[in-house]
Short mmCIF file of C-alpha atoms and ligand atoms in Angstrom, two decimals:
data_model
loop_
_atom_site.label_atom_id
_atom_site.label_comp_id
_atom_site.label_asym_id
_atom_site.label_seq_id
_atom_site.Cartn_x
_atom_site.Cartn_y
_atom_site.Cartn_z
CA MET A 1 -24.97 29.75 8.44
CA GLN A 2 -21.59 28.79 7.89
CA ASP A 3 -20.53 27.41 4.07
CA LEU A 4 -19.71 24.23 4.18
CA PRO A 5 -16.38 23.83 2.41
CA THR A 6 -16.83 22.46 -1.21
CA LYS A 7 -13.09 21.23 -1.63
CA LYS A 8 -11.82 17.85 -0.16
CA ARG A 9 -9.62 18.44 2.31
CA ILE A 10 -7.15 15.54 2.16
CA ALA A 11 -4.27 14.57 4.52
CA ILE A 12 -1.32 12.85 3.05
CA PHE A 13 0.82 10.55 5.27
CA GLY A 14 3.40 9.71 3.73
CA SER A 15 3.69 12.96 1.12
CA THR A 16 7.38 12.61 0.08
CA GLY A 17 7.09 8.79 -1.48
CA SER A 18 6.02 7.72 -4.50
CA ILE A 19 2.44 7.26 -4.13
CA GLY A 20 2.71 10.87 -2.13
CA THR A 21 3.84 12.74 -4.38
CA GLN A 22 1.89 11.63 -7.61
CA ALA A 23 -1.07 12.33 -5.15
CA LEU A 24 0.74 15.98 -5.37
CA ASP A 25 0.43 15.48 -8.89
CA VAL A 26 -3.50 14.87 -8.89
CA ILE A 27 -4.38 17.38 -6.55
CA ARG A 28 -2.25 20.55 -8.16
CA ALA A 29 -3.98 19.53 -11.36
CA ASN A 30 -7.31 19.76 -9.42
CA PRO A 31 -7.40 22.80 -7.09
CA GLY A 32 -11.20 23.05 -7.62
CA LEU A 33 -11.74 19.70 -6.16
CA PHE A 34 -9.07 19.18 -3.38
CA GLU A 35 -7.17 20.92 -0.68
CA VAL A 36 -4.01 19.73 1.41
CA GLU A 37 -4.70 20.12 5.08
CA ILE A 38 -1.70 17.75 6.51
CA LEU A 39 1.76 16.46 5.32
CA THR A 40 4.11 14.08 6.84
CA ALA A 41 7.29 12.36 6.23
CA GLN A 42 10.01 10.65 7.87
CA THR A 43 13.03 12.08 6.98
CA ASN A 44 12.57 13.84 3.95
CA ASP A 45 12.63 17.24 5.45
CA GLU A 46 13.81 19.05 1.96
CA LEU A 47 10.98 17.67 0.26
CA LEU A 48 8.47 18.30 2.91
CA ILE A 49 9.27 21.86 3.09
CA THR A 50 8.97 22.40 -0.73
CA GLN A 51 5.28 20.75 -0.31
CA ALA A 52 4.59 22.57 2.44
CA MET A 53 5.07 26.10 0.86
CA GLU A 54 3.05 25.42 -2.48
CA PHE A 55 0.32 23.42 -1.02
CA ARG A 56 0.35 25.45 2.62
CA PRO A 57 -1.56 22.96 4.37
CA ASN A 58 -2.74 23.31 8.06
CA ALA A 59 0.01 21.24 9.77
CA VAL A 60 3.19 18.99 8.63
CA VAL A 61 4.96 16.17 10.87
CA ILE A 62 8.14 15.40 10.03
CA GLY A 63 8.82 11.83 11.65
CA ASP A 64 12.30 12.11 12.63
CA ASP A 65 12.02 14.29 15.50
CA SER A 66 15.95 15.57 15.18
CA ARG A 67 14.99 17.53 11.77
CA TYR A 68 11.88 19.53 13.46
CA GLN A 69 13.75 22.63 13.92
CA LYS A 70 14.70 22.82 10.37
CA VAL A 71 11.60 22.28 9.30
CA LYS A 72 9.78 24.93 11.66
CA ASP A 73 12.39 27.13 10.64
CA ALA A 74 11.95 27.34 7.47
CA LEU A 75 8.15 27.42 7.48
CA SER A 76 8.34 30.14 10.36
CA SER A 77 6.95 32.80 7.61
CA THR A 78 3.60 31.31 7.45
CA ASP A 79 1.02 29.79 10.02
CA ILE A 80 1.74 26.35 9.21
CA LYS A 81 2.06 24.28 12.46
CA VAL A 82 4.34 21.58 12.50
CA PHE A 83 5.16 18.60 14.81
CA ALA A 84 7.44 16.09 14.97
CA GLY A 85 7.61 12.61 16.05
CA GLU A 86 6.01 8.88 16.06
CA THR A 87 2.95 9.81 18.24
CA ALA A 88 2.52 13.22 16.47
CA LEU A 89 1.58 11.25 13.19
CA GLU A 90 -0.99 9.64 15.59
CA GLU A 91 -1.97 12.81 16.74
CA ALA A 92 -2.83 14.58 13.19
CA ALA A 93 -4.48 11.75 12.46
CA ASP A 94 -6.95 12.66 15.16
CA PHE A 95 -7.21 16.23 14.06
CA ASP A 96 -11.03 17.52 13.02
CA THR A 97 -10.08 19.37 10.46
CA TYR A 98 -9.83 17.24 7.24
CA ASP A 99 -12.16 15.10 5.39
CA MET A 100 -9.68 12.05 4.18
CA MET A 101 -6.95 10.46 4.98
CA LEU A 102 -4.30 9.51 2.01
CA ALA A 103 -2.19 6.50 4.06
CA ALA A 104 0.56 6.39 1.97
CA ILE A 105 3.35 5.65 4.52
CA VAL A 106 5.24 2.45 3.47
CA GLY A 107 5.31 -0.50 5.86
CA PHE A 108 4.05 -1.17 9.70
CA ALA A 109 4.42 2.40 10.78
CA GLY A 110 1.26 3.29 8.81
CA LEU A 111 -0.86 1.15 10.72
CA LYS A 112 -1.48 3.64 14.09
CA PRO A 113 -2.28 6.56 12.18
CA THR A 114 -4.90 4.83 9.89
CA LEU A 115 -6.45 3.03 12.64
CA LYS A 116 -6.92 6.53 14.13
CA ALA A 117 -8.38 7.87 11.18
CA VAL A 118 -10.53 4.88 11.10
CA GLU A 119 -11.18 5.34 14.79
CA LYS A 120 -11.84 8.92 13.92
CA GLY A 121 -14.31 8.52 11.41
CA LYS A 122 -12.28 9.43 8.63
CA ALA A 123 -12.64 8.30 4.85
CA ILE A 124 -9.62 6.27 4.08
CA ALA A 125 -7.97 6.29 0.52
CA LEU A 126 -5.13 3.27 1.45
CA ALA A 127 -2.24 2.74 -0.41
CA ASN A 128 -0.33 1.40 2.35
CA LYS A 129 -1.29 -2.19 2.04
CA GLU A 130 0.81 -3.43 5.12
CA THR A 131 -2.20 -2.08 7.62
CA LEU A 132 -4.27 -4.53 6.45
CA VAL A 133 -1.88 -7.37 6.04
CA VAL A 134 -0.88 -6.82 9.56
CA ALA A 135 -4.45 -6.53 11.16
CA GLY A 136 -7.45 -6.45 8.52
CA ASP A 137 -9.91 -8.08 10.66
CA ILE A 138 -9.45 -5.58 13.46
CA VAL A 139 -9.30 -2.41 11.24
CA MET A 140 -11.88 -3.30 8.93
CA GLN A 141 -14.22 -4.53 11.74
CA LYS A 142 -13.72 -0.77 13.06
CA ALA A 143 -14.46 0.49 9.73
CA VAL A 144 -17.75 -0.62 9.42
CA GLU A 145 -18.39 0.08 12.80
CA LYS A 146 -17.39 3.70 12.18
CA ARG A 147 -18.82 3.62 8.76
CA VAL A 148 -15.54 4.63 7.29
CA PRO A 149 -15.25 4.14 3.48
CA ILE A 150 -11.74 2.47 2.85
CA ILE A 151 -11.17 3.24 -1.06
CA PRO A 152 -8.10 1.01 -2.38
CA VAL A 153 -5.36 3.20 -4.34
CA ASP A 154 -3.52 0.12 -4.73
CA SER A 155 -3.86 -0.77 -8.34
CA GLU A 156 -5.16 -3.99 -8.41
CA HIS A 157 -7.72 -3.45 -5.44
CA SER A 158 -8.86 -0.01 -7.00
CA ALA A 159 -9.66 -2.17 -10.39
CA ILE A 160 -11.50 -4.93 -8.07
CA PHE A 161 -13.10 -1.80 -6.37
CA GLN A 162 -14.47 0.02 -9.54
CA CYS A 163 -15.28 -3.60 -11.05
CA LEU A 164 -17.88 -4.26 -7.73
CA VAL A 165 -19.67 -0.32 -8.27
CA GLY A 166 -23.28 -1.36 -8.89
CA GLU A 167 -22.52 -5.14 -7.66
CA VAL A 168 -24.12 -4.58 -3.92
CA ARG A 169 -26.40 -7.68 -4.33
CA ASN A 170 -24.47 -9.82 -6.43
CA PRO A 171 -21.72 -12.10 -4.27
CA ILE A 172 -18.13 -12.72 -5.71
CA GLU A 173 -17.27 -15.77 -6.66
CA LYS A 174 -13.44 -14.88 -6.70
CA VAL A 175 -11.14 -11.80 -8.10
CA ILE A 176 -8.18 -12.77 -9.68
CA LEU A 177 -5.32 -10.14 -8.53
CA THR A 178 -3.31 -9.65 -12.04
CA ALA A 179 0.51 -9.67 -11.65
CA SER A 180 3.31 -8.24 -13.75
CA GLY A 181 5.94 -10.93 -12.67
CA GLY A 182 8.19 -7.70 -12.08
CA PRO A 183 11.83 -7.89 -13.12
CA PHE A 184 12.88 -11.60 -13.02
CA LEU A 185 9.80 -12.86 -14.78
CA GLY A 186 10.68 -16.38 -15.77
CA LYS A 187 13.95 -16.69 -14.08
CA LYS A 188 14.98 -19.57 -11.78
CA PRO A 189 16.97 -19.97 -8.48
CA ASN A 190 20.39 -20.14 -9.82
CA PHE A 191 19.92 -16.73 -11.82
CA LEU A 192 17.87 -15.58 -8.79
CA VAL A 193 20.73 -15.96 -5.97
CA ASN A 194 23.16 -13.54 -7.86
CA VAL A 195 20.56 -10.51 -7.95
CA LYS A 196 21.59 -7.42 -6.35
CA ARG A 197 19.89 -4.55 -5.21
CA ASP A 198 19.94 -1.87 -8.09
CA HIS A 199 18.99 -4.46 -10.59
CA ALA A 200 15.79 -5.79 -8.22
CA LEU A 201 14.46 -2.20 -8.15
CA GLN A 202 14.24 -1.62 -12.00
CA HIS A 203 10.51 -2.48 -12.49
CA PRO A 204 9.62 -3.03 -16.07
CA ASN A 205 6.18 -1.40 -15.61
CA TRP A 206 5.89 0.90 -12.44
CA SER A 207 7.90 3.30 -10.61
CA MET A 208 7.61 2.76 -7.11
CA GLY A 209 9.47 3.49 -3.42
CA ALA A 210 12.07 1.17 -2.73
CA LYS A 211 10.30 -1.23 -0.34
CA ILE A 212 7.20 -2.57 -2.85
CA SER A 213 10.04 -2.28 -5.91
CA ILE A 214 11.84 -5.38 -4.05
CA ASP A 215 8.46 -7.19 -2.91
CA SER A 216 7.50 -6.91 -6.65
CA ALA A 217 10.76 -8.20 -7.58
CA THR A 218 9.98 -11.14 -4.98
CA LEU A 219 6.62 -11.32 -5.64
CA MET A 220 6.06 -11.01 -1.80
CA ASN A 221 3.99 -7.88 -3.50
CA LYS A 222 1.45 -10.30 -4.69
CA GLY A 223 1.15 -12.19 -1.96
CA LEU A 224 0.59 -9.14 0.80
CA GLU A 225 -2.29 -8.19 -1.94
CA MET A 226 -3.84 -11.23 -1.67
CA ILE A 227 -4.01 -10.56 2.21
CA GLU A 228 -5.43 -7.12 1.64
CA ALA A 229 -7.90 -8.57 -1.07
CA ARG A 230 -8.95 -10.78 1.24
CA TRP A 231 -9.80 -8.30 3.96
CA LEU A 232 -10.74 -5.47 1.87
CA PHE A 233 -13.82 -7.48 -0.07
CA ASN A 234 -14.52 -9.81 2.91
CA LEU A 235 -13.50 -12.80 0.91
CA GLN A 236 -12.20 -16.12 2.02
CA PRO A 237 -8.53 -17.19 1.10
CA ASN A 238 -9.57 -19.75 -1.69
CA GLN A 239 -11.64 -16.83 -2.94
CA VAL A 240 -8.38 -14.77 -3.80
CA GLU A 241 -6.41 -16.03 -6.84
CA VAL A 242 -3.29 -14.56 -8.69
CA VAL A 243 -2.42 -14.86 -12.80
CA ILE A 244 0.81 -13.36 -14.28
CA HIS A 245 -0.03 -10.89 -16.72
CA PRO A 246 3.18 -9.06 -17.81
CA GLN A 247 1.59 -6.39 -19.68
CA SER A 248 -0.09 -4.90 -16.55
CA ILE A 249 -3.21 -3.85 -18.65
CA ILE A 250 -5.65 -5.61 -16.71
CA HIS A 251 -5.48 -4.40 -13.05
CA SER A 252 -7.37 -7.06 -11.72
CA MET A 253 -10.90 -8.93 -12.14
CA VAL A 254 -13.77 -10.09 -10.17
CA GLN A 255 -15.76 -13.21 -11.14
CA PHE A 256 -19.18 -13.11 -10.22
CA GLU A 257 -21.56 -16.08 -9.00
CA ASP A 258 -22.76 -16.51 -13.04
CA GLY A 259 -19.52 -16.55 -14.08
CA SER A 260 -19.49 -13.48 -15.83
CA ILE A 261 -16.06 -11.27 -14.94
CA LYS A 262 -15.67 -8.15 -15.31
CA ALA A 263 -11.74 -6.42 -15.39
CA GLN A 264 -10.80 -3.31 -15.23
CA MET A 265 -8.02 -1.95 -17.96
CA GLY A 266 -5.81 1.36 -18.57
CA LEU A 267 -2.29 1.94 -19.10
CA PRO A 268 0.27 1.23 -15.54
CA ASP A 269 -0.52 4.54 -14.02
CA MET A 270 -0.31 4.87 -10.12
CA LYS A 271 -1.91 8.57 -10.70
CA LEU A 272 -5.05 6.93 -11.98
CA PRO A 273 -5.98 4.82 -9.06
CA ILE A 274 -5.21 7.44 -6.81
CA GLN A 275 -7.09 9.80 -8.73
CA TYR A 276 -9.91 7.51 -8.17
CA ALA A 277 -9.46 7.53 -4.68
CA LEU A 278 -9.35 10.75 -3.82
CA ALA A 279 -12.56 11.77 -5.74
CA PHE A 280 -14.72 9.13 -5.63
CA PRO A 281 -17.57 8.35 -6.11
CA GLY A 282 -17.02 10.48 -9.26
CA ARG A 283 -14.52 9.99 -11.78
CA VAL A 284 -12.48 13.49 -12.88
CA LYS A 285 -11.54 14.12 -16.48
CA ASN A 286 -7.66 14.16 -17.18
CA ASP A 287 -5.10 14.31 -19.81
CA PHE A 288 -3.20 10.93 -18.91
CA PRO A 289 -2.23 9.01 -21.93
CA ARG A 290 -4.96 6.56 -23.03
CA LEU A 291 -4.96 2.62 -23.99
CA ASN A 292 -5.03 1.73 -27.40
CA PHE A 293 -5.69 -1.40 -27.75
CA ARG A 294 -4.38 -1.22 -31.28
CA LYS A 295 -1.30 -0.89 -30.04
CA ASN A 296 -1.34 -3.22 -26.78
CA PRO A 297 -2.79 -6.10 -28.92
CA ASN A 298 -1.14 -8.88 -27.00
CA LEU A 299 -3.14 -9.46 -23.73
CA THR A 300 -1.36 -12.53 -22.08
CA PHE A 301 -1.90 -14.53 -19.28
CA GLU A 302 0.23 -17.30 -17.03
CA GLU A 303 0.66 -19.33 -13.55
CA PRO A 304 2.96 -18.04 -11.42
CA ASP A 305 6.05 -19.76 -10.52
CA VAL A 306 5.47 -20.07 -6.60
CA LYS A 307 8.16 -22.89 -6.48
CA THR A 308 10.46 -20.58 -7.85
CA PHE A 309 9.41 -17.22 -6.21
CA ARG A 310 8.98 -19.14 -2.81
CA ASN A 311 7.60 -15.74 -0.98
CA LEU A 312 4.13 -16.20 -2.76
CA SER A 313 3.79 -19.30 -1.23
CA LEU A 314 4.84 -17.99 2.30
CA ALA A 315 2.39 -15.34 1.63
CA ILE A 316 -0.65 -18.00 1.05
CA GLU A 317 0.56 -20.09 3.71
CA ALA A 318 0.23 -17.16 5.90
CA LEU A 319 -3.07 -15.90 4.61
CA ASN A 320 -4.77 -19.31 4.89
CA THR A 321 -3.38 -20.21 8.45
CA GLY A 322 -4.85 -16.48 9.27
CA GLY A 323 -4.14 -15.31 13.18
CA ASN A 324 -1.00 -13.33 13.49
CA MET A 325 0.88 -15.46 10.24
CA PRO A 326 0.39 -12.63 8.10
CA CYS A 327 1.45 -10.04 10.46
CA VAL A 328 4.73 -12.42 11.54
CA LEU A 329 5.66 -12.70 7.54
CA ASN A 330 4.98 -9.22 7.02
CA ALA A 331 7.40 -8.04 9.84
CA ALA A 332 10.36 -10.52 9.11
CA ASN A 333 9.84 -9.43 5.03
CA GLU A 334 10.26 -5.69 6.41
CA ILE A 335 13.31 -6.54 7.91
CA ALA A 336 14.43 -8.98 5.00
CA VAL A 337 13.82 -6.21 2.70
CA TRP A 338 15.53 -3.46 4.70
CA ALA A 339 18.63 -6.02 4.83
CA PHE A 340 18.64 -6.77 1.22
CA LEU A 341 18.52 -3.09 0.17
CA ARG A 342 21.53 -2.40 2.42
CA ASN A 343 23.65 -5.35 0.51
CA ARG A 344 23.48 -7.53 3.98
CA ILE A 345 21.65 -10.43 2.27
CA GLY A 346 21.26 -12.39 -0.91
CA PHE A 347 17.81 -11.95 -3.10
CA LEU A 348 16.74 -15.71 -1.76
CA ASP A 349 17.92 -15.09 1.76
CA MET A 350 14.99 -13.02 2.07
CA THR A 351 12.78 -15.96 1.42
CA ALA A 352 14.65 -17.93 3.69
CA MET A 353 14.55 -15.13 6.91
CA VAL A 354 10.63 -14.87 6.20
CA GLU A 355 10.22 -18.74 6.39
CA LYS A 356 12.23 -19.14 9.33
CA THR A 357 10.29 -16.55 11.15
CA MET A 358 7.34 -17.86 10.72
CA GLN A 359 8.41 -21.13 12.01
CA HIS A 360 9.65 -19.48 14.59
CA VAL A 361 6.82 -16.80 16.60
CA ALA A 362 4.02 -18.51 18.47
CA PHE A 363 1.00 -18.93 16.54
CA ILE A 364 -2.03 -16.51 18.00
CA GLN A 365 -5.60 -17.53 16.37
CA LYS A 366 -7.26 -14.39 17.17
CA PRO A 367 -4.85 -11.42 18.41
CA THR A 368 -5.94 -8.50 20.04
CA LEU A 369 -3.96 -5.16 18.62
CA GLN A 370 -1.79 -5.56 21.22
CA GLU A 371 -0.51 -8.97 20.50
CA TYR A 372 -0.16 -8.00 16.66
CA PHE A 373 2.19 -5.37 18.08
CA ASP A 374 3.88 -7.93 20.13
CA SER A 375 3.62 -10.32 17.36
CA ASP A 376 5.43 -7.57 14.92
CA GLY A 377 7.99 -6.56 17.30
CA GLU A 378 8.93 -10.67 18.08
CA ALA A 379 9.33 -11.24 14.44
CA ARG A 380 11.39 -8.11 13.71
CA ASN A 381 13.71 -9.14 16.27
CA PHE A 382 13.80 -12.52 15.65
CA ALA A 383 14.41 -11.88 11.91
CA ALA A 384 17.29 -9.45 12.37
CA SER A 385 19.02 -11.96 14.88
CA LEU A 386 18.96 -13.97 12.30
CA ILE A 387 22.02 -12.07 10.52
CA ASN A 388 23.01 -10.84 13.51
CA LEU A 389 21.75 -6.64 13.16
P1 NDP B 1 7.73 5.03 -0.63
O1 NDP B 1 9.24 4.49 0.16
O2 NDP B 1 7.99 6.45 -1.40
O3 NDP B 1 7.71 6.64 0.72
C1 NDP B 1 6.93 6.17 1.97
C2 NDP B 1 6.70 7.75 2.54
O4 NDP B 1 6.23 7.01 3.80
C3 NDP B 1 7.66 8.39 2.37
O5 NDP B 1 6.58 9.67 2.84
C4 NDP B 1 8.47 8.58 3.73
O6 NDP B 1 8.92 9.59 3.94
C5 NDP B 1 7.40 7.85 4.87
N1 NDP B 1 7.72 7.03 5.74
C6 NDP B 1 8.74 6.12 5.39
N2 NDP B 1 8.88 5.17 6.88
C7 NDP B 1 8.11 6.19 7.98
C8 NDP B 1 7.95 5.74 9.12
N3 NDP B 1 8.83 4.67 9.68
N4 NDP B 1 6.95 6.52 9.58
C9 NDP B 1 6.53 7.18 8.82
N5 NDP B 1 6.58 7.95 7.76
C10 NDP B 1 7.38 6.67 7.12
O7 NDP B 1 6.87 4.13 -0.67
P2 NDP B 1 5.51 4.38 -1.62
O8 NDP B 1 5.14 5.60 -1.98
O9 NDP B 1 6.55 3.21 -2.59
O10 NDP B 1 4.79 3.53 -1.26
C11 NDP B 1 3.45 3.67 0.07
C12 NDP B 1 2.74 2.87 0.36
O11 NDP B 1 1.89 2.27 -0.68
C13 NDP B 1 3.28 1.30 0.72
O12 NDP B 1 2.62 0.85 1.96
C14 NDP B 1 3.22 0.66 -0.95
O13 NDP B 1 3.27 -0.73 -0.52
C15 NDP B 1 1.93 1.12 -1.22
N6 NDP B 1 1.99 0.95 -2.42
C16 NDP B 1 2.73 2.08 -3.51
C17 NDP B 1 2.57 1.76 -4.78
C18 NDP B 1 3.51 2.72 -5.86
O14 NDP B 1 3.63 2.53 -6.67
N7 NDP B 1 4.47 3.23 -5.31
C19 NDP B 1 1.51 0.86 -5.41
C20 NDP B 1 0.58 0.39 -4.66
C21 NDP B 1 0.65 0.68 -3.46
P3 NDP B 1 10.27 9.94 3.80
O15 NDP B 1 10.28 10.65 2.27
O16 NDP B 1 10.49 10.84 4.46
O17 NDP B 1 11.38 8.59 3.85
MG1 MG B 2 -0.33 -3.44 -6.41
#
């Protein structure tokens, strides 16, 4: 009889990003628990090669196929398989040889490989929230069908997930997502209109990739997380609430039907939810800095200012409307953030772009997967046309 592998074999899709590199830190610290099976990057061939040489996966994928030869040559002394291109990502997600996918690609691009892994029956550690924002109903239905666990990596959802352990029979009254408020908490439109990219990229509590940092500054991130929470925890839109908590110590809360509220807390460090998702259902000892309440005595809470941070109201509108609206919101937002990061539009123009696109694209109540892809394409084209991209 063959020995069963004892280490969990992890496929990291988006290994060169903020989540991907922190996941590799967790894996490096726990060589007895995890091994790396697949690594993928889009353009960062240098880092992908370095990671591959260190972790010796079975396969790597570089999304940008013009970089294939460079990666292939650099790994020629190893038996690591090298693939390139968008379809190779889906093909790798279809491999038998891994146990869990860490979905850490940013944006809509993460949807297809993640869905493929779900169809393949693989456990998912989900960082790529856009997957659920775009097609949450289809992805979750498939996960139930295939009995695939989707363990959230997003810190708020990890908090809620952790609060729900041991509560399977107890309905949720509501979940309360905490938001730091981002770098512009308390600011008004007359300030925001002049905000530039480098300032918006400076998050007070978290160090993250560029796209999510901008989403955090506009509060779109919290809106995307509301939609993510709705699907992950099978909630109605009115069961998802947001509260501003600038210290980011309480990562989120669940209120049960008896009014009792459970919270999960800790210092803001993404390595903890990443490690929790990779190791679930176990907890793994680590040496991350500990929260000391005496040094963090002030935990404060306030209403989000949705009149100033209108991206959050637009996301709530999309959440309530349902259908393809969250997909349209997400697509327009990806174009808007892309354009803002290249100094093509201003901070508040991002909201205008998302709003106009939501008004323009035809509403579909119950889209098929293909209709989600079509809505995404239509929304991107329309958003881009607004600024002659
Ligand atoms: P990064 O931008 O840091 O990394 C993104 C990763 O995806 C990189 O490996 C990148 O490759 C790859 N990638 C980018 N575009 C494509 C594409 N078109 N096709 C395939 N791969 C691509 O993002 P983050 O790590 O910050 O975020 C990843 C996901 O996790 C996002 O959905 C984000 O919302 C979510 N998340 C992130 C948190 C954080 O703290 N960073 C917290 C909670 C959620 P390359 O390096 O070559 O460009
Ligand atoms: Mg989050």
